Short mmCIF file of C-alpha atoms in Angstrom, two decimals:
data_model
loop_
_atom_site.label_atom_id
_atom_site.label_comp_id
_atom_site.label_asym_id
_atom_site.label_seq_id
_atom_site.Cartn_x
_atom_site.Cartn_y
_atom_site.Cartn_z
CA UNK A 1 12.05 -27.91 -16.85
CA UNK A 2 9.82 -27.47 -13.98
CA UNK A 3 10.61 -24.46 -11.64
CA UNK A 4 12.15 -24.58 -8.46
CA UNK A 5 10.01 -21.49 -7.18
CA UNK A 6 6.08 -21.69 -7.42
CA UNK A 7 5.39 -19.28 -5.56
CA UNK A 8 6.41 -15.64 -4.40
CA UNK A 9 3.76 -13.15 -2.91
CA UNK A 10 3.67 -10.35 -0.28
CA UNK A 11 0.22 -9.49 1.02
CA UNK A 12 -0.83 -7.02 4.48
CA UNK A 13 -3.44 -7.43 6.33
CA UNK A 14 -6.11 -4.20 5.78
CA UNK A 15 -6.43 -1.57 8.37
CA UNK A 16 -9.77 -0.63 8.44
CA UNK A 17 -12.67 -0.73 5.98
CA UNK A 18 -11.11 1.77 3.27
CA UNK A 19 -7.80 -0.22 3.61
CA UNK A 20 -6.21 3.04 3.83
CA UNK A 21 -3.59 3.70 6.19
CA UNK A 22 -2.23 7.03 7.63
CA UNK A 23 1.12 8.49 9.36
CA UNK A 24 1.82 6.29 11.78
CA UNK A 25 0.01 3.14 11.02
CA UNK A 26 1.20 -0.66 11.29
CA UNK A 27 2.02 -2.63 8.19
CA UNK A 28 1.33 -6.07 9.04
CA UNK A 29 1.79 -9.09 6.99
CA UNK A 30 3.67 -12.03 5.75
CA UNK A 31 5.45 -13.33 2.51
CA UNK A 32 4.35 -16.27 1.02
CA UNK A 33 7.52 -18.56 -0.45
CA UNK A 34 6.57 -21.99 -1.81
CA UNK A 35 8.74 -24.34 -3.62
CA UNK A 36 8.92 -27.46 -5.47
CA UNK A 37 12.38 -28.72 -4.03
CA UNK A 38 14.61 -27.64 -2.01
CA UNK A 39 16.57 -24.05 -3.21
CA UNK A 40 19.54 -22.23 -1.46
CA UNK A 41 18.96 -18.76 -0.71
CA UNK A 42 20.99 -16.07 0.13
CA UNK A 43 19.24 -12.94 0.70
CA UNK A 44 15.13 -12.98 1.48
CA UNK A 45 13.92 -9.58 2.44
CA UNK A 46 10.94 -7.05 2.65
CA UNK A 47 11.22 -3.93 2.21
CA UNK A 48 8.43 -0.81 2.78
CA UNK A 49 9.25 2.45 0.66
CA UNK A 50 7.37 5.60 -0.05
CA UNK A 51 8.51 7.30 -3.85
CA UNK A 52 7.51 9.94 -5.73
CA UNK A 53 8.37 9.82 -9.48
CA UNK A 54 8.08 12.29 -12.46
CA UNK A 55 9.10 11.91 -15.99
CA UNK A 56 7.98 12.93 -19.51
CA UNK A 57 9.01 13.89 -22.94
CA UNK A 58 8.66 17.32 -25.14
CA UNK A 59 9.21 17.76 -28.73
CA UNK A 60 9.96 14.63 -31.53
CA UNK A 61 13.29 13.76 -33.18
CA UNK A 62 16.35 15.09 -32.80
CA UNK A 63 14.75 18.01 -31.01
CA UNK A 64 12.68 15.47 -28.25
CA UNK A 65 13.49 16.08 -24.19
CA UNK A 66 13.24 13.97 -21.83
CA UNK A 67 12.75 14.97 -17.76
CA UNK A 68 12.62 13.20 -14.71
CA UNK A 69 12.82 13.40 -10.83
CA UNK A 70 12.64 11.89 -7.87
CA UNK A 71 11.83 12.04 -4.36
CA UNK A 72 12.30 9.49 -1.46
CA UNK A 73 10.56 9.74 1.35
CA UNK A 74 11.68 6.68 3.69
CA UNK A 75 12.46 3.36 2.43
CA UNK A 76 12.43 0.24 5.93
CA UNK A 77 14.15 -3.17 5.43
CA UNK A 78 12.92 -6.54 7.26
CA UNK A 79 15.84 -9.31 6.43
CA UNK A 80 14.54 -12.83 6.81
CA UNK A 81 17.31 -14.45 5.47
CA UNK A 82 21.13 -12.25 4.78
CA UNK A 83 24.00 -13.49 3.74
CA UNK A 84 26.51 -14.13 6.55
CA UNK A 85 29.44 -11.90 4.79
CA UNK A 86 27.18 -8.87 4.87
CA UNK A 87 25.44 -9.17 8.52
CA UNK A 88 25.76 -6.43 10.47
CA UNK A 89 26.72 -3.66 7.55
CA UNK A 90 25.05 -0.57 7.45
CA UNK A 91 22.52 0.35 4.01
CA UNK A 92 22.51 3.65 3.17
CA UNK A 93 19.33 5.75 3.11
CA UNK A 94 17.42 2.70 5.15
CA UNK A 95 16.08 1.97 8.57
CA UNK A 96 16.40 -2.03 9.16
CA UNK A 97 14.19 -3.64 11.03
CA UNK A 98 14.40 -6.57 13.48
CA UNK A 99 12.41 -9.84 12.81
CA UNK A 100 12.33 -13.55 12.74
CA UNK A 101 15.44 -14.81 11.13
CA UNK A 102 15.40 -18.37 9.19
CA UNK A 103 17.90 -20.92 7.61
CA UNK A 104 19.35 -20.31 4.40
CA UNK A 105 17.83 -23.81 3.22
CA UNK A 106 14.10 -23.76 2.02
CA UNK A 107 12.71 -27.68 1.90
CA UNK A 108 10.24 -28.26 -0.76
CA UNK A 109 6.90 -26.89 0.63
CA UNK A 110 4.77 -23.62 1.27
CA UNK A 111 6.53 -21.05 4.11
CA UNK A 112 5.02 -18.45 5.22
CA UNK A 113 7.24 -14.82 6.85
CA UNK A 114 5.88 -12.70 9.09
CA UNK A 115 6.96 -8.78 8.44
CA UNK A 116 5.56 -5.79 10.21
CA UNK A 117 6.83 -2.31 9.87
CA UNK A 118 5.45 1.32 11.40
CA UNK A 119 4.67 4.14 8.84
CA UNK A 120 6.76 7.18 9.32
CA UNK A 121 5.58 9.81 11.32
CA UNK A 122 6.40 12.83 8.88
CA UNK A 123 4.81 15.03 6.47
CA UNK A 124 4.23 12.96 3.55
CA UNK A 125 2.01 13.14 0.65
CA UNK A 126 -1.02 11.04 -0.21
CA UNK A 127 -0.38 8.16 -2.65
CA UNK A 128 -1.38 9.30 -6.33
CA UNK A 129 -1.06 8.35 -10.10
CA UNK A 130 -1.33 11.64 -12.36
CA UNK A 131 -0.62 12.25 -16.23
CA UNK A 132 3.17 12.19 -15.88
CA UNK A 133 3.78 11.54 -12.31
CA UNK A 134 3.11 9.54 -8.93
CA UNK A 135 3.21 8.54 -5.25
CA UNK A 136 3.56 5.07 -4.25
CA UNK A 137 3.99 3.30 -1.18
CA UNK A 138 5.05 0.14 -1.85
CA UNK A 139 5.67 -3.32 0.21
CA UNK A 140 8.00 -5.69 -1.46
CA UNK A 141 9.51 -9.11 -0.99
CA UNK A 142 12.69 -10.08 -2.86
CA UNK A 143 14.70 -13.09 -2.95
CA UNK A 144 18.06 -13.59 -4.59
CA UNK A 145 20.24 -16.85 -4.92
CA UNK A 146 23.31 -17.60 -6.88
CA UNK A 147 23.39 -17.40 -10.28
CA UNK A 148 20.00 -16.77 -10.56
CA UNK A 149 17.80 -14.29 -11.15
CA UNK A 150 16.28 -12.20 -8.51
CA UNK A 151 12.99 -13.01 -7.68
CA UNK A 152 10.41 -10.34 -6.41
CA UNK A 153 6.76 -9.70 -6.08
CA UNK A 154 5.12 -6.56 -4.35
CA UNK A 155 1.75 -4.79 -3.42
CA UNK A 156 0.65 -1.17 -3.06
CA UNK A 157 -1.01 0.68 0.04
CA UNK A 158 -3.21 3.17 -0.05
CA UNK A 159 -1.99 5.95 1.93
CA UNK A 160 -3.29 9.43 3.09
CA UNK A 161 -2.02 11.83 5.19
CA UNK A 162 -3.23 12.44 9.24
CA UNK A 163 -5.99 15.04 9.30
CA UNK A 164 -6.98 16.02 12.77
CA UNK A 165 -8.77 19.33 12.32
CA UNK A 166 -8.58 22.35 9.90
CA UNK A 167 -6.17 25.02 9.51
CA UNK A 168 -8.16 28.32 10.28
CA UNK A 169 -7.04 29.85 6.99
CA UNK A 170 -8.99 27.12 5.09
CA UNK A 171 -12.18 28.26 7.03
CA UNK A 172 -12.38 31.88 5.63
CA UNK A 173 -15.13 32.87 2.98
CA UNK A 174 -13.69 34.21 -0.05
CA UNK A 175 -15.02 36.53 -2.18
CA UNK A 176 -14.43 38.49 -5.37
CA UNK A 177 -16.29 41.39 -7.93
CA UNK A 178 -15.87 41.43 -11.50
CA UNK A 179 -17.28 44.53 -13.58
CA UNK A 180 -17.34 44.78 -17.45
CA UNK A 181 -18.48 48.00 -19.41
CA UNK A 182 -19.78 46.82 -22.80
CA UNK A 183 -18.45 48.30 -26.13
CA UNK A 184 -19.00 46.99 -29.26
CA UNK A 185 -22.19 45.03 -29.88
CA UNK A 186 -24.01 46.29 -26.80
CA UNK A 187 -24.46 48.82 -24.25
CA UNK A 188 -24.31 49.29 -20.59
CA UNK A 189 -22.49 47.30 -17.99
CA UNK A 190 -22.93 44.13 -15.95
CA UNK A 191 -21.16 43.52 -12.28
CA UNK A 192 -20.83 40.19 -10.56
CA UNK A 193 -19.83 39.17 -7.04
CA UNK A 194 -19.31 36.25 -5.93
CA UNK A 195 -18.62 34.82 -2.41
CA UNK A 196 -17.65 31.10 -1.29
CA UNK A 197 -18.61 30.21 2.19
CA UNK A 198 -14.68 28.83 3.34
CA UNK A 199 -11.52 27.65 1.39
CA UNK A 200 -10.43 24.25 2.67
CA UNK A 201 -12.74 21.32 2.01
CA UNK A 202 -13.05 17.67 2.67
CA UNK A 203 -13.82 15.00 0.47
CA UNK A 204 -17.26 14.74 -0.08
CA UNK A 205 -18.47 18.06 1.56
CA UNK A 206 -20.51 20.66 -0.40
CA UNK A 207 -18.48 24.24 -1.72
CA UNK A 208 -21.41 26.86 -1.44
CA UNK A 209 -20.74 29.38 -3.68
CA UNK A 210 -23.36 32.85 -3.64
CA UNK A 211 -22.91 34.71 -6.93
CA UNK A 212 -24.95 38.17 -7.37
CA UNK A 213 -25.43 39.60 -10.89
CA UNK A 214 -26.83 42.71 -11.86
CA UNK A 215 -27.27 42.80 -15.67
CA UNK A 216 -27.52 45.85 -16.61
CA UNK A 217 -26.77 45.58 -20.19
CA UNK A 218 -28.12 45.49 -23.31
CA UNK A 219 -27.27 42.04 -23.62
CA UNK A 220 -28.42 38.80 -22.32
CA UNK A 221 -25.93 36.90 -20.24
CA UNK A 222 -25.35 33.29 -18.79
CA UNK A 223 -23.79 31.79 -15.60
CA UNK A 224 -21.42 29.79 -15.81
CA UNK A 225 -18.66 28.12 -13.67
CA UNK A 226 -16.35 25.21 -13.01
CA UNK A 227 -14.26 23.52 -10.73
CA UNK A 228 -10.66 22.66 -12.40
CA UNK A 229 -7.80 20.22 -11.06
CA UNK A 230 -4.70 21.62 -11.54
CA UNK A 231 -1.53 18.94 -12.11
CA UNK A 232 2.34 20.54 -12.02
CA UNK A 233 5.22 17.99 -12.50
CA UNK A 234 8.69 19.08 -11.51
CA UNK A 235 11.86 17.97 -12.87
CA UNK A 236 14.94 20.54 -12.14
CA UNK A 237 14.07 23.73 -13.49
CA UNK A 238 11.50 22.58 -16.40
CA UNK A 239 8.21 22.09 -15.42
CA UNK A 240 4.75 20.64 -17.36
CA UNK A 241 0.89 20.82 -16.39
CA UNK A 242 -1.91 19.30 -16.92
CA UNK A 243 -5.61 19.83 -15.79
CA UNK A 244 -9.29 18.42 -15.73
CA UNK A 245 -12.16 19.21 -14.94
CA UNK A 246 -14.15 17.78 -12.17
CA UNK A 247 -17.16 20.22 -12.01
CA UNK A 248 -18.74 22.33 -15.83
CA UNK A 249 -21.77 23.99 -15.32
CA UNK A 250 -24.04 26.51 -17.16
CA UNK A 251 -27.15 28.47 -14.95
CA UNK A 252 -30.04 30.62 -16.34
CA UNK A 253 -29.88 33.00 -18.36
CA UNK A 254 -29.94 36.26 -17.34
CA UNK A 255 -31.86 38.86 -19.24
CA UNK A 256 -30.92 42.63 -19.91
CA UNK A 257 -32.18 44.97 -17.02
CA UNK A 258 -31.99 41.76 -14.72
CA UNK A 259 -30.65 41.40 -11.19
CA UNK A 260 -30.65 38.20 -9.56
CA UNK A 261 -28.89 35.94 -7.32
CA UNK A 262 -27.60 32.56 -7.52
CA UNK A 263 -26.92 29.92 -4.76
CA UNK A 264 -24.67 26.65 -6.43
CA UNK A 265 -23.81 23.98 -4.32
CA UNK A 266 -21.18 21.98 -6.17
CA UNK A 267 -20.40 18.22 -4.41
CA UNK A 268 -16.80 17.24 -4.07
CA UNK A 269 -17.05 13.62 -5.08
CA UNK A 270 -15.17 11.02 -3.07
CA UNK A 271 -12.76 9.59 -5.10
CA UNK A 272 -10.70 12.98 -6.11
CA UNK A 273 -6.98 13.22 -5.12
CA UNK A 274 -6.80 15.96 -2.35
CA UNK A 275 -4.54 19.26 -2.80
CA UNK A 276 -0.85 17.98 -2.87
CA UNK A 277 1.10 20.97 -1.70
CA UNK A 278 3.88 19.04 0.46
CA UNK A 279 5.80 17.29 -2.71
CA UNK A 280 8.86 18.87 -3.72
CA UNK A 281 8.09 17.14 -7.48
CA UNK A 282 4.31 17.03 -7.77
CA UNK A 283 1.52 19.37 -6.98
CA UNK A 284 -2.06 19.08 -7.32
CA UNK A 285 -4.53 21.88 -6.99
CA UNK A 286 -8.08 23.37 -7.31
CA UNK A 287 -9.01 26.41 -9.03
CA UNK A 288 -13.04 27.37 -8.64
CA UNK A 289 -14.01 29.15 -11.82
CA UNK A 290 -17.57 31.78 -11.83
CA UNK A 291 -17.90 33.73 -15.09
CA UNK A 292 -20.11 35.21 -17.83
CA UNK A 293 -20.87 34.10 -20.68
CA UNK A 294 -21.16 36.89 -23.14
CA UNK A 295 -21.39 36.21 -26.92
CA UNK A 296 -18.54 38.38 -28.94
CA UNK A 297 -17.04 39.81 -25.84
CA UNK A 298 -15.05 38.68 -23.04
CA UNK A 299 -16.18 37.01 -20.21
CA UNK A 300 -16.23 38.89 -16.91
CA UNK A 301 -14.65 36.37 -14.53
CA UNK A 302 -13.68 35.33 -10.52
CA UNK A 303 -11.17 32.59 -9.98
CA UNK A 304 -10.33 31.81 -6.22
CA UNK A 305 -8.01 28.48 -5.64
CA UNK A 306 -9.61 25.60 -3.79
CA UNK A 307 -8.44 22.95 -1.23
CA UNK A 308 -9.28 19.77 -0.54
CA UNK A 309 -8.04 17.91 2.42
CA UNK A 310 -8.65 14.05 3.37
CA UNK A 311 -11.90 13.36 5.71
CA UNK A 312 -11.62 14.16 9.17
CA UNK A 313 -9.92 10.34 10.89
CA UNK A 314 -11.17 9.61 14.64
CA UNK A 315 -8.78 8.33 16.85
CA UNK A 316 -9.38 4.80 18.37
CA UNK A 317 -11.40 4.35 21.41
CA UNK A 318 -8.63 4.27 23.94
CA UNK A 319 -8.41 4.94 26.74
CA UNK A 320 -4.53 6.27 27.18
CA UNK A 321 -3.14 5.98 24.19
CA UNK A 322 -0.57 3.12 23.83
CA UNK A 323 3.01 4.09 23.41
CA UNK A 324 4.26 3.48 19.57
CA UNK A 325 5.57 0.56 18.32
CA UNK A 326 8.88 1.91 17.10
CA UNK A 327 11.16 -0.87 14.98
CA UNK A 328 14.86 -0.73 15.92
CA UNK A 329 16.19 2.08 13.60
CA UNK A 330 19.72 2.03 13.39
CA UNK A 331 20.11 3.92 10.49
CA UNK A 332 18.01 6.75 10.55
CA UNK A 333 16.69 7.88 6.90
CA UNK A 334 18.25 11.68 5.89
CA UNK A 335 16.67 13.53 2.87
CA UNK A 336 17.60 12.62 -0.44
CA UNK A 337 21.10 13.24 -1.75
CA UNK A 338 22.06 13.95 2.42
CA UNK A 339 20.72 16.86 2.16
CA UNK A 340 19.39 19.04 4.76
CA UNK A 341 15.84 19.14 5.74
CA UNK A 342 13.94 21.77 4.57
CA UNK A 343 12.99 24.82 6.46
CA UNK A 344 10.24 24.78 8.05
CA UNK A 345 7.17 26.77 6.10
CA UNK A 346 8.64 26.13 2.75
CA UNK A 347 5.91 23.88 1.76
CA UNK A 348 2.80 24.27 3.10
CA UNK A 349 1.35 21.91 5.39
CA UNK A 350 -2.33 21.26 5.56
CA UNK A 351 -2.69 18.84 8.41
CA UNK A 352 -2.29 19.45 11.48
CA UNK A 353 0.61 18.09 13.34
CA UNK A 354 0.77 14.11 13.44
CA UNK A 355 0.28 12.46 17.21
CA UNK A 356 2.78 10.27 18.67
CA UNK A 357 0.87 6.77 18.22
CA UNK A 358 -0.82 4.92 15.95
CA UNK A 359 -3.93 6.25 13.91
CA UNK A 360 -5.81 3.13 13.72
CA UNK A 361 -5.16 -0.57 15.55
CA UNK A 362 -4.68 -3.44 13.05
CA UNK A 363 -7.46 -6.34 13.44
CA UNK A 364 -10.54 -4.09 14.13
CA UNK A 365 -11.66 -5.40 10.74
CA UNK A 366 -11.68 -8.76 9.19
CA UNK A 367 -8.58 -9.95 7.52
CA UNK A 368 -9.46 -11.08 3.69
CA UNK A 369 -6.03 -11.72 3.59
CA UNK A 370 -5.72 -13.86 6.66
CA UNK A 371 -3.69 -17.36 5.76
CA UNK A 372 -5.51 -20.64 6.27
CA UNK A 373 -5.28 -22.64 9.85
CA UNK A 374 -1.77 -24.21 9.25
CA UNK A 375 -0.05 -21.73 8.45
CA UNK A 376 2.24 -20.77 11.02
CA UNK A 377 5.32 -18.86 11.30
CA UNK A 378 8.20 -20.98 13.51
CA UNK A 379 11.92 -20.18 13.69
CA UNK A 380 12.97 -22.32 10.77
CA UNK A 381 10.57 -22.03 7.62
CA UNK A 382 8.17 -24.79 8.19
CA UNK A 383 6.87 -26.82 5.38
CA UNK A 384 3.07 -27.26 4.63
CA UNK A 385 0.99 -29.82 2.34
CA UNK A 386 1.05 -28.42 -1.11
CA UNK A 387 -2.46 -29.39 -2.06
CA UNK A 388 -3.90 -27.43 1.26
CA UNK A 389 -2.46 -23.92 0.57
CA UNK A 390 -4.32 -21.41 -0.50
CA UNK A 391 -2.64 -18.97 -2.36
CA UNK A 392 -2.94 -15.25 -4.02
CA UNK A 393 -0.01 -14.91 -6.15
CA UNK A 394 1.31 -11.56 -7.59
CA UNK A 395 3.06 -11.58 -10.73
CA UNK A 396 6.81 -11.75 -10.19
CA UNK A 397 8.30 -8.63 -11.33
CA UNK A 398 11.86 -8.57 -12.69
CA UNK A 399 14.65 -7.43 -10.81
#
């Protein structure tokens, strides 16, 4: 039996070349709904939400755990078509938003919905897929009828918080001395400073790291050092890690009776997840890792903790800044579980406080996504020539 939908997709229209978007930002877009006869609908919706999510298991058998968490950060609704009995009720935990508004009819065809929604303009943190956690911001389109099932299709956005400038505290030098007196299998001592030139980074910029070692053991030594992402995942009271490393590196030796100084420029690469230190659930850090290497003994060692921040974002060329486009918000979002927010200082924040407009202007860029001519948006969902659509289907996901 040949099915009544043929098509259900959601897709935005990128921001800028990255297609990452910031506090702030416009989602644009539109849904795509096409159809092979005619369907009644009762609720047609898209919805924007930003989640974070931990969850994982310890021990087997009768003895195995499981943990989990959650964390909403806002959740906006755009109704396209609502059921007349529920019009005008309040959702809990969402801000609706005003739009077009269609029939509850769909003739056989291709329709096309308009949606656009602004991102929030709080403290959020960047979007991020770790070993037993994430953050996801997520645009989805769902459509329910009458006895039967709900229908739904979504896409992900990149997001990543507002960085106008650095904190000061992420511009001081750090610096540390380890000494060791050797023991057993040697003689002597050996002392080790070293010296970073700030603490805060951004993606793609170089951590200079000085490290001065005077040898003056009987032994022969080697440099060594790395740079380690830390990964924490919160659930209630219990909590798990997990780490890898993004920079292992072994210098020189150094010789007994030798002094000598090393200079090691380590290069953040682009693609790692910045410090997350702004999620009640999830953290991510950086520890920066400069020790010794000496056989049968330990290893004289400096650890100082790393942070990386998103790249510096330009505001637009305007003139005055434009006033925001701010959605209707009659329900304003509180913090999970109604909650109060919480103090301020509690979590650190490592950007700088967010402006009141929009980070980048939607359209500066060319729209991959951009519908075909004939594909307009009217008051009642207009109907199209199947064989002239062009179409980028996502999977539908179940309800």
């Amino acid at each position: 039996m040949q099915r009544s939908i043929k098509e259900l997709s959601v897709r935005y229209d990128p921001i800028n070349e990255t297609n990452t978007f910031t506090n702030g930002d416009i989602v644009e877009g539109r849904v795509v709904l096409e159809v092979t006869k005619e369907i009644n609908v009762e609720n047609l919706f898209v919805k924007l939400t930003g989640d974070a999510d931990v969850r994982w298991t310890e021990g087997s058998g009768d003895d195995e755990r499981s943990y989990s968490d959650h964390e909403r950060y806002f959740k906006q609704k755009q109704y396209f078509i609502q059921d007349s009995s529920k019009k005008g009720q309040c959702e809990k935990n969402t801000t609706l938003v005003s739009g077009e508004t269609y029939g509850s009819v769909i003739k056989p065809g291709s329709h096309v919905f308009p949606f656009r929604f602004q991102l929030p303009q709080q403290n959020m943190p960047p979007t991020f897929k770790g070993f037993h956690g994430w953050v996801k911001y997520i645009v989805m389109v769902k459509l329910k009828r009458s006895w039967k099932p709900t229908s739904s299709a979504q896409a992900e956005i990149n997001f990543a918080p507002r960085n106008f400038g650095t904190n000061d505290h992420l511009l001081q030098p750090q610096s540390g001395t380890e000494d060791k007196k050797m023991k057993l299998f040697g003689s002597g001592k050996m002392s080790m400073t070293v010296t970073t030139d700030k603490t805060g980074y951004m993606l793609g910029e170089i951590i200079r790291v000085s490290v001065d070692i005077d040898n003056s053991s009987s032994r022969d030594i080697k440099l060594k050092y790395s740079l380690k992402q830390l990964q924490t995942f919160i659930a209630g009271r219990s909590t798990t890690h997990a780490h890898k490393d993004i920079v292992k590196e072994t210098k020189d030796c150094i010789p007994s009776g030798g002094k000598t100084r090393f200079v090691v420029d380590i290069k953040l690469p682009h693609d790692i997840m910045v410090t997350i230190e702004n999620c009640r659930i999830i953290k991510v850090q950086y520890e920066l890792k400069v020790y010794l290497d000496v056989s049968f003994a330990s290893d004289p060692t400096v650890k100082f903790p790393v942070v990386i921040i998103p790249p510096l974002q330009q505001c637009p060329p305007w003139h005055d800044p434009p006033p925001p486009y701010m959605p209707p918000q009659p329900n304003l979002v509180p913090y999970p579980g109604g909650a109060a927010p919480p103090p301020a200082g509690l979590y650190p924040n490592l950007y700088d406080p967010v402006p009141p407009y929009p980070g980048t202007a939607a359209g500066t860029f060319p729209n991959p996504n951009a519908m075909l001519p004939g594909f307009h948006p009217a008051p009642s969902a207009p109907v199209y020539d199947l064989n002239q659509s062009t179409k980028e289907s996502f999977p539908n996901a179940p309800h």
